[in-house]
JSON list of C-alpha atoms in Angstrom, two decimals:
[
{"chain": "A", "resi": 30, "resn": "ASP", "atom": "CA", "xyz": [42.45, -4.62, -22.60]},
{"chain": "A", "resi": 31, "resn": "ALA", "atom": "CA", "xyz": [44.33, -1.51, -21.51]},
{"chain": "A", "resi": 32, "resn": "ARG", "atom": "CA", "xyz": [46.70, -2.03, -18.64]},
{"chain": "A", "resi": 33, "resn": "VAL", "atom": "CA", "xyz": [49.89, -0.70, -17.14]},
{"chain": "A", "resi": 34, "resn": "THR", "atom": "CA", "xyz": [52.75, -3.03, -17.96]},
{"chain": "A", "resi": 35, "resn": "GLN", "atom": "CA", "xyz": [55.82, -3.32, -15.76]},
{"chain": "A", "resi": 36, "resn": "THR", "atom": "CA", "xyz": [58.99, -5.24, -16.49]},
{"chain": "A", "resi": 37, "resn": "PRO", "atom": "CA", "xyz": [60.58, -7.24, -15.09]},
{"chain": "A", "resi": 38, "resn": "ARG", "atom": "CA", "xyz": [58.08, -8.81, -12.67]},
{"chain": "A", "resi": 39, "resn": "ASP", "atom": "CA", "xyz": [60.86, -10.11, -10.47]},
{"chain": "A", "resi": 40, "resn": "LYS", "atom": "CA", "xyz": [64.49, -9.07, -10.19]},
{"chain": "A", "resi": 41, "resn": "VAL", "atom": "CA", "xyz": [67.20, -10.46, -7.95]},
{"chain": "A", "resi": 42, "resn": "THR", "atom": "CA", "xyz": [70.48, -8.61, -8.06]},
{"chain": "A", "resi": 43, "resn": "GLU", "atom": "CA", "xyz": [73.64, -8.23, -6.07]},
{"chain": "A", "resi": 44, "resn": "MET", "atom": "CA", "xyz": [74.40, -5.19, -3.99]},
{"chain": "A", "resi": 45, "resn": "GLY", "atom": "CA", "xyz": [76.14, -2.52, -6.02]},
{"chain": "A", "resi": 46, "resn": "GLN", "atom": "CA", "xyz": [74.59, -3.48, -9.33]},
{"chain": "A", "resi": 47, "resn": "GLU", "atom": "CA", "xyz": [72.46, -1.15, -11.42]},
{"chain": "A", "resi": 48, "resn": "VAL", "atom": "CA", "xyz": [68.76, -1.93, -11.64]},
{"chain": "A", "resi": 49, "resn": "THR", "atom": "CA", "xyz": [66.38, -0.53, -14.22]},
{"chain": "A", "resi": 50, "resn": "MET", "atom": "CA", "xyz": [62.63, -1.00, -13.95]},
{"chain": "A", "resi": 51, "resn": "ARG", "atom": "CA", "xyz": [60.36, -0.15, -16.85]},
{"chain": "A", "resi": 52, "resn": "CYS", "atom": "CA", "xyz": [56.75, 0.87, -17.10]},
{"chain": "A", "resi": 53, "resn": "GLN", "atom": "CA", "xyz": [54.45, 1.25, -20.06]},
{"chain": "A", "resi": 54, "resn": "PRO", "atom": "CA", "xyz": [51.52, 3.45, -19.03]},
{"chain": "A", "resi": 55, "resn": "ILE", "atom": "CA", "xyz": [48.08, 3.07, -20.51]},
{"chain": "A", "resi": 56, "resn": "LEU", "atom": "CA", "xyz": [47.96, 4.74, -23.91]},
{"chain": "A", "resi": 57, "resn": "GLY", "atom": "CA", "xyz": [46.62, 8.29, -23.58]},
{"chain": "A", "resi": 58, "resn": "HIS", "atom": "CA", "xyz": [47.33, 8.68, -19.88]},
{"chain": "A", "resi": 59, "resn": "ASN", "atom": "CA", "xyz": [49.30, 11.82, -19.09]},
{"chain": "A", "resi": 60, "resn": "THR", "atom": "CA", "xyz": [50.26, 11.13, -15.47]},
{"chain": "A", "resi": 61, "resn": "VAL", "atom": "CA", "xyz": [52.66, 8.46, -14.24]},
{"chain": "A", "resi": 62, "resn": "PHE", "atom": "CA", "xyz": [53.44, 7.58, -10.62]},
{"chain": "A", "resi": 63, "resn": "TRP", "atom": "CA", "xyz": [56.18, 5.44, -9.11]},
{"chain": "A", "resi": 64, "resn": "TYR", "atom": "CA", "xyz": [55.51, 3.87, -5.70]},
{"chain": "A", "resi": 65, "resn": "ARG", "atom": "CA", "xyz": [57.55, 1.61, -3.46]},
{"chain": "A", "resi": 66, "resn": "GLN", "atom": "CA", "xyz": [55.83, -0.85, -1.16]},
{"chain": "A", "resi": 67, "resn": "THR", "atom": "CA", "xyz": [57.45, -2.46, 1.89]},
{"chain": "A", "resi": 68, "resn": "MET", "atom": "CA", "xyz": [56.07, -4.06, 5.00]},
{"chain": "A", "resi": 69, "resn": "MET", "atom": "CA", "xyz": [57.58, -1.40, 7.20]},
{"chain": "A", "resi": 70, "resn": "GLN", "atom": "CA", "xyz": [56.80, 1.75, 5.21]},
{"chain": "A", "resi": 71, "resn": "GLY", "atom": "CA", "xyz": [53.73, 0.75, 3.24]},
{"chain": "A", "resi": 72, "resn": "LEU", "atom": "CA", "xyz": [53.17, 2.55, -0.07]},
{"chain": "A", "resi": 73, "resn": "GLU", "atom": "CA", "xyz": [55.57, 5.43, -0.58]},
{"chain": "A", "resi": 74, "resn": "LEU", "atom": "CA", "xyz": [55.32, 7.83, -3.48]},
{"chain": "A", "resi": 75, "resn": "LEU", "atom": "CA", "xyz": [58.74, 8.10, -5.08]},
{"chain": "A", "resi": 76, "resn": "ALA", "atom": "CA", "xyz": [58.03, 10.33, -8.08]},
{"chain": "A", "resi": 77, "resn": "TYR", "atom": "CA", "xyz": [55.39, 11.34, -10.54]},
{"chain": "A", "resi": 78, "resn": "PHE", "atom": "CA", "xyz": [55.23, 12.86, -13.99]},
{"chain": "A", "resi": 79, "resn": "ARG", "atom": "CA", "xyz": [52.66, 14.91, -15.82]},
{"chain": "A", "resi": 80, "resn": "ASN", "atom": "CA", "xyz": [52.96, 15.09, -19.60]},
{"chain": "A", "resi": 81, "resn": "ARG", "atom": "CA", "xyz": [56.42, 13.49, -19.24]},
{"chain": "A", "resi": 82, "resn": "ALA", "atom": "CA", "xyz": [57.71, 16.28, -17.02]},
{"chain": "A", "resi": 83, "resn": "PRO", "atom": "CA", "xyz": [58.73, 15.39, -13.45]},
{"chain": "A", "resi": 84, "resn": "LEU", "atom": "CA", "xyz": [56.41, 17.18, -11.01]},
{"chain": "A", "resi": 85, "resn": "ASP", "atom": "CA", "xyz": [57.71, 15.81, -7.76]},
{"chain": "A", "resi": 86, "resn": "ASP", "atom": "CA", "xyz": [60.49, 13.39, -6.94]},
{"chain": "A", "resi": 87, "resn": "SER", "atom": "CA", "xyz": [60.99, 14.44, -3.34]},
{"chain": "A", "resi": 88, "resn": "GLY", "atom": "CA", "xyz": [60.20, 10.95, -2.12]},
{"chain": "A", "resi": 89, "resn": "MET", "atom": "CA", "xyz": [63.13, 9.48, -3.97]},
{"chain": "A", "resi": 90, "resn": "PRO", "atom": "CA", "xyz": [66.68, 9.10, -2.61]},
{"chain": "A", "resi": 91, "resn": "LYS", "atom": "CA", "xyz": [68.48, 11.40, -5.02]},
{"chain": "A", "resi": 92, "resn": "ASP", "atom": "CA", "xyz": [71.92, 9.93, -4.66]},
{"chain": "A", "resi": 93, "resn": "ARG", "atom": "CA", "xyz": [71.04, 6.55, -6.14]},
{"chain": "A", "resi": 94, "resn": "PHE", "atom": "CA", "xyz": [67.57, 6.74, -7.67]},
{"chain": "A", "resi": 95, "resn": "SER", "atom": "CA", "xyz": [66.55, 8.39, -10.92]},
{"chain": "A", "resi": 96, "resn": "ALA", "atom": "CA", "xyz": [63.26, 8.43, -12.81]},
{"chain": "A", "resi": 97, "resn": "GLU", "atom": "CA", "xyz": [62.71, 9.43, -16.40]},
{"chain": "A", "resi": 98, "resn": "MET", "atom": "CA", "xyz": [60.15, 9.35, -19.19]},
{"chain": "A", "resi": 99, "resn": "PRO", "atom": "CA", "xyz": [62.05, 9.13, -22.46]},
{"chain": "A", "resi": 100, "resn": "ASP", "atom": "CA", "xyz": [58.74, 9.16, -24.30]},
{"chain": "A", "resi": 101, "resn": "ALA", "atom": "CA", "xyz": [55.03, 8.98, -23.57]},
{"chain": "A", "resi": 102, "resn": "THR", "atom": "CA", "xyz": [55.01, 5.18, -23.71]},
{"chain": "A", "resi": 103, "resn": "LEU", "atom": "CA", "xyz": [57.90, 4.48, -21.35]},
{"chain": "A", "resi": 104, "resn": "ALA", "atom": "CA", "xyz": [58.79, 5.42, -17.81]},
{"chain": "A", "resi": 105, "resn": "THR", "atom": "CA", "xyz": [61.94, 4.14, -16.13]},
{"chain": "A", "resi": 106, "resn": "LEU", "atom": "CA", "xyz": [63.14, 3.93, -12.55]},
{"chain": "A", "resi": 107, "resn": "LYS", "atom": "CA", "xyz": [66.82, 3.31, -12.08]},
{"chain": "A", "resi": 108, "resn": "ILE", "atom": "CA", "xyz": [68.80, 2.47, -8.96]},
{"chain": "A", "resi": 109, "resn": "GLN", "atom": "CA", "xyz": [72.57, 2.75, -9.08]},
{"chain": "A", "resi": 110, "resn": "PRO", "atom": "CA", "xyz": [74.15, 1.34, -7.02]},
{"chain": "A", "resi": 111, "resn": "SER", "atom": "CA", "xyz": [71.51, -0.89, -5.47]},
{"chain": "A", "resi": 112, "resn": "GLU", "atom": "CA", "xyz": [71.53, -1.75, -1.76]},
{"chain": "A", "resi": 113, "resn": "PRO", "atom": "CA", "xyz": [69.74, -4.46, 0.25]},
{"chain": "A", "resi": 114, "resn": "ARG", "atom": "CA", "xyz": [67.45, -1.81, 1.79]},
{"chain": "A", "resi": 115, "resn": "ASP", "atom": "CA", "xyz": [66.08, -1.14, -1.69]},
{"chain": "A", "resi": 116, "resn": "SER", "atom": "CA", "xyz": [64.41, -4.56, -1.66]},
{"chain": "A", "resi": 117, "resn": "ALA", "atom": "CA", "xyz": [60.71, -3.89, -2.14]},
{"chain": "A", "resi": 118, "resn": "VAL", "atom": "CA", "xyz": [57.91, -4.07, -4.66]},
{"chain": "A", "resi": 119, "resn": "TYR", "atom": "CA", "xyz": [57.94, -1.11, -7.02]},
{"chain": "A", "resi": 120, "resn": "PHE", "atom": "CA", "xyz": [54.67, -0.09, -8.61]},
{"chain": "A", "resi": 121, "resn": "CYS", "atom": "CA", "xyz": [54.03, 2.10, -11.56]},
{"chain": "A", "resi": 122, "resn": "ALA", "atom": "CA", "xyz": [50.60, 3.67, -12.02]},
{"chain": "A", "resi": 123, "resn": "SER", "atom": "CA", "xyz": [49.13, 5.93, -14.66]},
{"chain": "A", "resi": 124, "resn": "GLY", "atom": "CA", "xyz": [46.11, 8.19, -14.98]},
{"chain": "A", "resi": 125, "resn": "TRP", "atom": "CA", "xyz": [44.52, 10.94, -17.04]},
{"chain": "A", "resi": 126, "resn": "ASP", "atom": "CA", "xyz": [44.50, 13.80, -14.61]},
{"chain": "A", "resi": 127, "resn": "ARG", "atom": "CA", "xyz": [44.82, 14.64, -10.97]},
{"chain": "A", "resi": 128, "resn": "ALA", "atom": "CA", "xyz": [41.21, 13.95, -10.08]},
{"chain": "A", "resi": 129, "resn": "THR", "atom": "CA", "xyz": [40.92, 10.54, -11.59]},
{"chain": "A", "resi": 130, "resn": "GLU", "atom": "CA", "xyz": [42.07, 7.22, -10.30]},
{"chain": "A", "resi": 131, "resn": "ALA", "atom": "CA", "xyz": [45.47, 5.74, -10.89]},
{"chain": "A", "resi": 132, "resn": "PHE", "atom": "CA", "xyz": [45.71, 2.41, -12.69]},
{"chain": "A", "resi": 133, "resn": "PHE", "atom": "CA", "xyz": [48.39, 0.19, -11.23]},
{"chain": "A", "resi": 134, "resn": "GLY", "atom": "CA", "xyz": [50.74, -2.25, -12.85]},
{"chain": "A", "resi": 135, "resn": "GLN", "atom": "CA", "xyz": [51.49, -5.64, -11.32]},
{"chain": "A", "resi": 136, "resn": "GLY", "atom": "CA", "xyz": [54.70, -4.37, -9.78]},
{"chain": "A", "resi": 137, "resn": "THR", "atom": "CA", "xyz": [58.36, -5.32, -9.91]},
{"chain": "A", "resi": 138, "resn": "ARG", "atom": "CA", "xyz": [59.56, -7.31, -6.92]},
{"chain": "A", "resi": 139, "resn": "LEU", "atom": "CA", "xyz": [63.18, -6.32, -6.34]},
{"chain": "A", "resi": 140, "resn": "THR", "atom": "CA", "xyz": [65.49, -8.31, -4.11]},
{"chain": "A", "resi": 141, "resn": "VAL", "atom": "CA", "xyz": [68.99, -7.00, -3.53]},
{"chain": "A", "resi": 142, "resn": "VAL", "atom": "CA", "xyz": [71.32, -9.53, -1.90]},
{"chain": "B", "resi": 23, "resn": "ALA", "atom": "CA", "xyz": [51.85, 15.77, 8.05]},
{"chain": "B", "resi": 24, "resn": "GLN", "atom": "CA", "xyz": [49.85, 12.63, 7.40]},
{"chain": "B", "resi": 25, "resn": "SER", "atom": "CA", "xyz": [47.25, 13.28, 4.73]},
{"chain": "B", "resi": 26, "resn": "VAL", "atom": "CA", "xyz": [45.26, 10.10, 5.25]},
{"chain": "B", "resi": 27, "resn": "THR", "atom": "CA", "xyz": [44.98, 7.80, 8.26]},
{"chain": "B", "resi": 28, "resn": "GLN", "atom": "CA", "xyz": [43.54, 4.33, 8.35]},
{"chain": "B", "resi": 29, "resn": "LEU", "atom": "CA", "xyz": [42.48, 3.19, 11.79]},
{"chain": "B", "resi": 30, "resn": "GLY", "atom": "CA", "xyz": [43.25, -0.45, 12.38]},
{"chain": "B", "resi": 31, "resn": "SER", "atom": "CA", "xyz": [45.97, -2.28, 10.51]},
{"chain": "B", "resi": 32, "resn": "HIS", "atom": "CA", "xyz": [44.03, -5.54, 10.81]},
{"chain": "B", "resi": 33, "resn": "VAL", "atom": "CA", "xyz": [40.31, -6.16, 10.78]},
{"chain": "B", "resi": 34, "resn": "SER", "atom": "CA", "xyz": [38.76, -9.59, 11.15]},
{"chain": "B", "resi": 35, "resn": "VAL", "atom": "CA", "xyz": [35.10, -10.35, 10.47]},
{"chain": "B", "resi": 36, "resn": "SER", "atom": "CA", "xyz": [33.01, -13.46, 10.04]},
{"chain": "B", "resi": 37, "resn": "GLU", "atom": "CA", "xyz": [31.59, -14.37, 6.67]},
{"chain": "B", "resi": 38, "resn": "GLY", "atom": "CA", "xyz": [28.26, -12.58, 6.27]},
{"chain": "B", "resi": 39, "resn": "ALA", "atom": "CA", "xyz": [29.09, -9.89, 8.81]},
{"chain": "B", "resi": 40, "resn": "LEU", "atom": "CA", "xyz": [29.35, -6.16, 8.20]},
{"chain": "B", "resi": 41, "resn": "VAL", "atom": "CA", "xyz": [32.69, -4.86, 6.98]},
{"chain": "B", "resi": 42, "resn": "LEU", "atom": "CA", "xyz": [33.77, -1.42, 8.20]},
{"chain": "B", "resi": 43, "resn": "LEU", "atom": "CA", "xyz": [37.19, -0.05, 7.32]},
{"chain": "B", "resi": 44, "resn": "ARG", "atom": "CA", "xyz": [38.00, 3.42, 8.59]},
{"chain": "B", "resi": 45, "resn": "CYS", "atom": "CA", "xyz": [39.73, 6.26, 6.80]},
{"chain": "B", "resi": 46, "resn": "ASN", "atom": "CA", "xyz": [40.22, 9.85, 7.90]},
{"chain": "B", "resi": 47, "resn": "TYR", "atom": "CA", "xyz": [41.88, 12.63, 5.96]},
{"chain": "B", "resi": 48, "resn": "SER", "atom": "CA", "xyz": [43.52, 15.84, 7.08]},
{"chain": "B", "resi": 49, "resn": "SER", "atom": "CA", "xyz": [42.60, 18.77, 4.87]},
{"chain": "B", "resi": 50, "resn": "SER", "atom": "CA", "xyz": [40.58, 21.94, 5.31]},
{"chain": "B", "resi": 51, "resn": "VAL", "atom": "CA", "xyz": [39.34, 21.63, 1.74]},
{"chain": "B", "resi": 52, "resn": "PRO", "atom": "CA", "xyz": [37.64, 18.36, 0.77]},
{"chain": "B", "resi": 53, "resn": "PRO", "atom": "CA", "xyz": [40.07, 16.33, -1.30]},
{"chain": "B", "resi": 54, "resn": "TYR", "atom": "CA", "xyz": [39.51, 13.61, -3.82]},
{"chain": "B", "resi": 55, "resn": "LEU", "atom": "CA", "xyz": [39.32, 10.27, -2.03]},
{"chain": "B", "resi": 56, "resn": "PHE", "atom": "CA", "xyz": [39.77, 6.71, -3.17]},
{"chain": "B", "resi": 57, "resn": "TRP", "atom": "CA", "xyz": [39.64, 3.17, -1.87]},
{"chain": "B", "resi": 58, "resn": "TYR", "atom": "CA", "xyz": [41.85, 0.52, -3.44]},
{"chain": "B", "resi": 59, "resn": "VAL", "atom": "CA", "xyz": [42.09, -3.22, -2.83]},
{"chain": "B", "resi": 60, "resn": "GLN", "atom": "CA", "xyz": [45.23, -5.31, -3.16]},
{"chain": "B", "resi": 61, "resn": "TYR", "atom": "CA", "xyz": [45.17, -9.09, -3.40]},
{"chain": "B", "resi": 62, "resn": "PRO", "atom": "CA", "xyz": [48.38, -11.06, -2.72]},
{"chain": "B", "resi": 63, "resn": "ASN", "atom": "CA", "xyz": [51.08, -10.55, -5.34]},
{"chain": "B", "resi": 64, "resn": "GLN", "atom": "CA", "xyz": [48.87, -8.16, -7.28]},
{"chain": "B", "resi": 65, "resn": "GLY", "atom": "CA", "xyz": [48.78, -4.47, -8.02]},
{"chain": "B", "resi": 66, "resn": "LEU", "atom": "CA", "xyz": [46.17, -2.17, -6.53]},
{"chain": "B", "resi": 67, "resn": "GLN", "atom": "CA", "xyz": [42.66, -2.11, -7.97]},
{"chain": "B", "resi": 68, "resn": "LEU", "atom": "CA", "xyz": [40.25, 0.77, -7.58]},
{"chain": "B", "resi": 69, "resn": "LEU", "atom": "CA", "xyz": [37.14, 0.01, -5.54]},
{"chain": "B", "resi": 70, "resn": "LEU", "atom": "CA", "xyz": [35.54, 3.45, -5.61]},
{"chain": "B", "resi": 71, "resn": "LYS", "atom": "CA", "xyz": [36.28, 7.16, -5.61]},
{"chain": "B", "resi": 72, "resn": "TYR", "atom": "CA", "xyz": [34.83, 10.42, -4.32]},
{"chain": "B", "resi": 73, "resn": "THR", "atom": "CA", "xyz": [35.29, 13.51, -6.47]},
{"chain": "B", "resi": 74, "resn": "SER", "atom": "CA", "xyz": [32.82, 16.00, -4.90]},
{"chain": "B", "resi": 75, "resn": "ALA", "atom": "CA", "xyz": [29.68, 14.57, -6.45]},
{"chain": "B", "resi": 76, "resn": "ALA", "atom": "CA", "xyz": [27.41, 12.33, -4.34]},
{"chain": "B", "resi": 77, "resn": "THR", "atom": "CA", "xyz": [28.64, 11.83, -0.78]},
{"chain": "B", "resi": 78, "resn": "LEU", "atom": "CA", "xyz": [27.64, 8.15, -0.80]},
{"chain": "B", "resi": 79, "resn": "VAL", "atom": "CA", "xyz": [29.74, 6.37, -3.36]},
{"chain": "B", "resi": 80, "resn": "LYS", "atom": "CA", "xyz": [29.06, 2.86, -4.56]},
{"chain": "B", "resi": 81, "resn": "GLY", "atom": "CA", "xyz": [31.90, 0.75, -5.86]},
{"chain": "B", "resi": 82, "resn": "ILE", "atom": "CA", "xyz": [32.61, -2.70, -7.14]},
{"chain": "B", "resi": 83, "resn": "ASN", "atom": "CA", "xyz": [32.06, -5.96, -5.28]},
{"chain": "B", "resi": 84, "resn": "GLY", "atom": "CA", "xyz": [29.27, -4.50, -3.13]},
{"chain": "B", "resi": 85, "resn": "PHE", "atom": "CA", "xyz": [31.44, -1.95, -1.35]},
{"chain": "B", "resi": 86, "resn": "GLU", "atom": "CA", "xyz": [30.43, 1.62, -0.68]},
{"chain": "B", "resi": 87, "resn": "ALA", "atom": "CA", "xyz": [31.86, 4.59, 1.18]},
{"chain": "B", "resi": 88, "resn": "GLU", "atom": "CA", "xyz": [30.38, 7.75, 2.60]},
{"chain": "B", "resi": 89, "resn": "PHE", "atom": "CA", "xyz": [32.15, 11.08, 2.56]},
{"chain": "B", "resi": 90, "resn": "LYS", "atom": "CA", "xyz": [31.51, 13.02, 5.78]},
{"chain": "B", "resi": 91, "resn": "LYS", "atom": "CA", "xyz": [33.05, 16.46, 5.73]},
{"chain": "B", "resi": 92, "resn": "SER", "atom": "CA", "xyz": [32.19, 17.17, 9.37]},
{"chain": "B", "resi": 93, "resn": "GLU", "atom": "CA", "xyz": [34.13, 14.10, 10.44]},
{"chain": "B", "resi": 94, "resn": "THR", "atom": "CA", "xyz": [36.79, 14.30, 7.70]},
{"chain": "B", "resi": 95, "resn": "SER", "atom": "CA", "xyz": [36.09, 10.65, 7.08]},
{"chain": "B", "resi": 96, "resn": "PHE", "atom": "CA", "xyz": [35.59, 8.30, 4.16]},
{"chain": "B", "resi": 97, "resn": "HIS", "atom": "CA", "xyz": [34.88, 4.91, 5.72]},
{"chain": "B", "resi": 98, "resn": "LEU", "atom": "CA", "xyz": [34.44, 1.84, 3.55]},
{"chain": "B", "resi": 99, "resn": "THR", "atom": "CA", "xyz": [31.59, -0.58, 4.22]},
{"chain": "B", "resi": 100, "resn": "LYS", "atom": "CA", "xyz": [30.08, -3.74, 2.88]},
{"chain": "B", "resi": 101, "resn": "PRO", "atom": "CA", "xyz": [26.90, -5.23, 4.39]},
{"chain": "B", "resi": 102, "resn": "SER", "atom": "CA", "xyz": [27.95, -8.86, 4.14]},
{"chain": "B", "resi": 103, "resn": "ALA", "atom": "CA", "xyz": [31.51, -10.09, 3.93]},
{"chain": "B", "resi": 104, "resn": "HIS", "atom": "CA", "xyz": [32.55, -12.85, 1.55]},
{"chain": "B", "resi": 105, "resn": "MET", "atom": "CA", "xyz": [35.62, -15.02, 1.86]},
{"chain": "B", "resi": 106, "resn": "SER", "atom": "CA", "xyz": [36.85, -13.50, -1.39]},
{"chain": "B", "resi": 107, "resn": "ASP", "atom": "CA", "xyz": [36.97, -10.05, 0.27]},
{"chain": "B", "resi": 108, "resn": "ALA", "atom": "CA", "xyz": [40.06, -11.04, 2.24]},
{"chain": "B", "resi": 109, "resn": "ALA", "atom": "CA", "xyz": [42.74, -8.63, 1.04]},
{"chain": "B", "resi": 110, "resn": "GLU", "atom": "CA", "xyz": [44.55, -5.42, 1.93]},
{"chain": "B", "resi": 111, "resn": "TYR", "atom": "CA", "xyz": [42.58, -2.21, 1.55]},
{"chain": "B", "resi": 112, "resn": "PHE", "atom": "CA", "xyz": [44.09, 1.21, 1.04]},
{"chain": "B", "resi": 113, "resn": "CYS", "atom": "CA", "xyz": [42.54, 4.62, 1.38]},
{"chain": "B", "resi": 114, "resn": "ALA", "atom": "CA", "xyz": [44.12, 7.30, -0.82]},
{"chain": "B", "resi": 115, "resn": "VAL", "atom": "CA", "xyz": [43.80, 11.05, -1.21]},
{"chain": "B", "resi": 116, "resn": "ILE", "atom": "CA", "xyz": [44.61, 13.71, -3.73]},
{"chain": "B", "resi": 117, "resn": "LEU", "atom": "CA", "xyz": [44.66, 17.01, -1.91]},
{"chain": "B", "resi": 118, "resn": "TYR", "atom": "CA", "xyz": [43.04, 20.06, -3.46]},
{"chain": "B", "resi": 119, "resn": "ASN", "atom": "CA", "xyz": [46.29, 21.99, -3.65]},
{"chain": "B", "resi": 120, "resn": "ASN", "atom": "CA", "xyz": [48.42, 19.10, -4.73]},
{"chain": "B", "resi": 121, "resn": "ASN", "atom": "CA", "xyz": [48.82, 16.76, -7.62]},
{"chain": "B", "resi": 122, "resn": "ASP", "atom": "CA", "xyz": [49.97, 13.49, -6.16]},
{"chain": "B", "resi": 123, "resn": "MET", "atom": "CA", "xyz": [48.07, 10.54, -4.72]},
{"chain": "B", "resi": 124, "resn": "ARG", "atom": "CA", "xyz": [48.98, 9.61, -1.14]},
{"chain": "B", "resi": 125, "resn": "PHE", "atom": "CA", "xyz": [48.04, 6.32, 0.48]},
{"chain": "B", "resi": 126, "resn": "GLY", "atom": "CA", "xyz": [47.18, 5.30, 4.00]},
{"chain": "B", "resi": 127, "resn": "ALA", "atom": "CA", "xyz": [49.06, 2.50, 5.72]},
{"chain": "B", "resi": 128, "resn": "GLY", "atom": "CA", "xyz": [46.50, -0.07, 4.68]},
{"chain": "B", "resi": 129, "resn": "THR", "atom": "CA", "xyz": [44.10, -2.38, 6.52]},
{"chain": "B", "resi": 130, "resn": "ARG", "atom": "CA", "xyz": [44.32, -6.11, 6.14]},
{"chain": "B", "resi": 131, "resn": "LEU", "atom": "CA", "xyz": [40.88, -7.68, 6.14]},
{"chain": "B", "resi": 132, "resn": "THR", "atom": "CA", "xyz": [40.52, -11.28, 7.23]},
{"chain": "B", "resi": 133, "resn": "VAL", "atom": "CA", "xyz": [37.21, -13.09, 6.72]},
{"chain": "B", "resi": 134, "resn": "LYS", "atom": "CA", "xyz": [36.55, -16.10, 8.94]},
{"chain": "B", "resi": 135, "resn": "PRO", "atom": "CA", "xyz": [34.28, -18.93, 7.84]}
]
C-alpha cells in the first residue's frame, strides 16, 4: 500500500525552537511538494522539487524556512527559529510528473506556543 | 494572479439533492485540472482529474466534473448527496507553462439529513 508518510503527525514546540518535518514520498515518484494549510490562507505552496532539485521555493519565508531532499526517499522542511504564526498543518505530496495528480500525506500539525 | 477560483466557501445541500461545487481557472491555455476532497484531520484525496482527454470526467464516489473551455470552468457535480460527502473540496490547477499545483480556497460541503 504505497503512501506518502509524514513525521511527526503532531508537534508542539516553543517559540524560537527549531522544527524539522520529514516526508517519505511514494517510491518512484520524482516530484515532491510542500504545502501549508491554515484557516486564513488555505493551502499555500511552499516549495517543490523535481528529481530532488528545488524548482520553486518562492512561497517559503527564506529567513527561517528551508527545504531539502537529501535523497530520493526523504524530503525535509525545517523552521528555525519557529514563531507562533507558523502554527499550521504542513502537507507533503508526491507525484510522477507535472500532469499527474499529487498524492498527499496525512500532514504534520504544528503548534508553536 | 489567482489561477483557480472556487465560488462559495460553504455549500449546504439536503441528502439526496444535487451537489454543485464551482471552480473557474484563469489561463489562456487549458491547464490540467483536479478536484480533491479533504475529510477532517486527513490529507487530500484525489476525486478526479482533467488532462485534455474527455471533457466530462468521472471520479470516485459518484462525482464528475465537466471541463468547459468557453467558460474556463471545471465544476464538480454529484446527482445525489450522501451524508458521507460532507467534507472540504478543493479545485487545483497545473498551468501549461508551469510545474506546480495551485489550489483554490476550498468549499466546505454540508449535507443535511
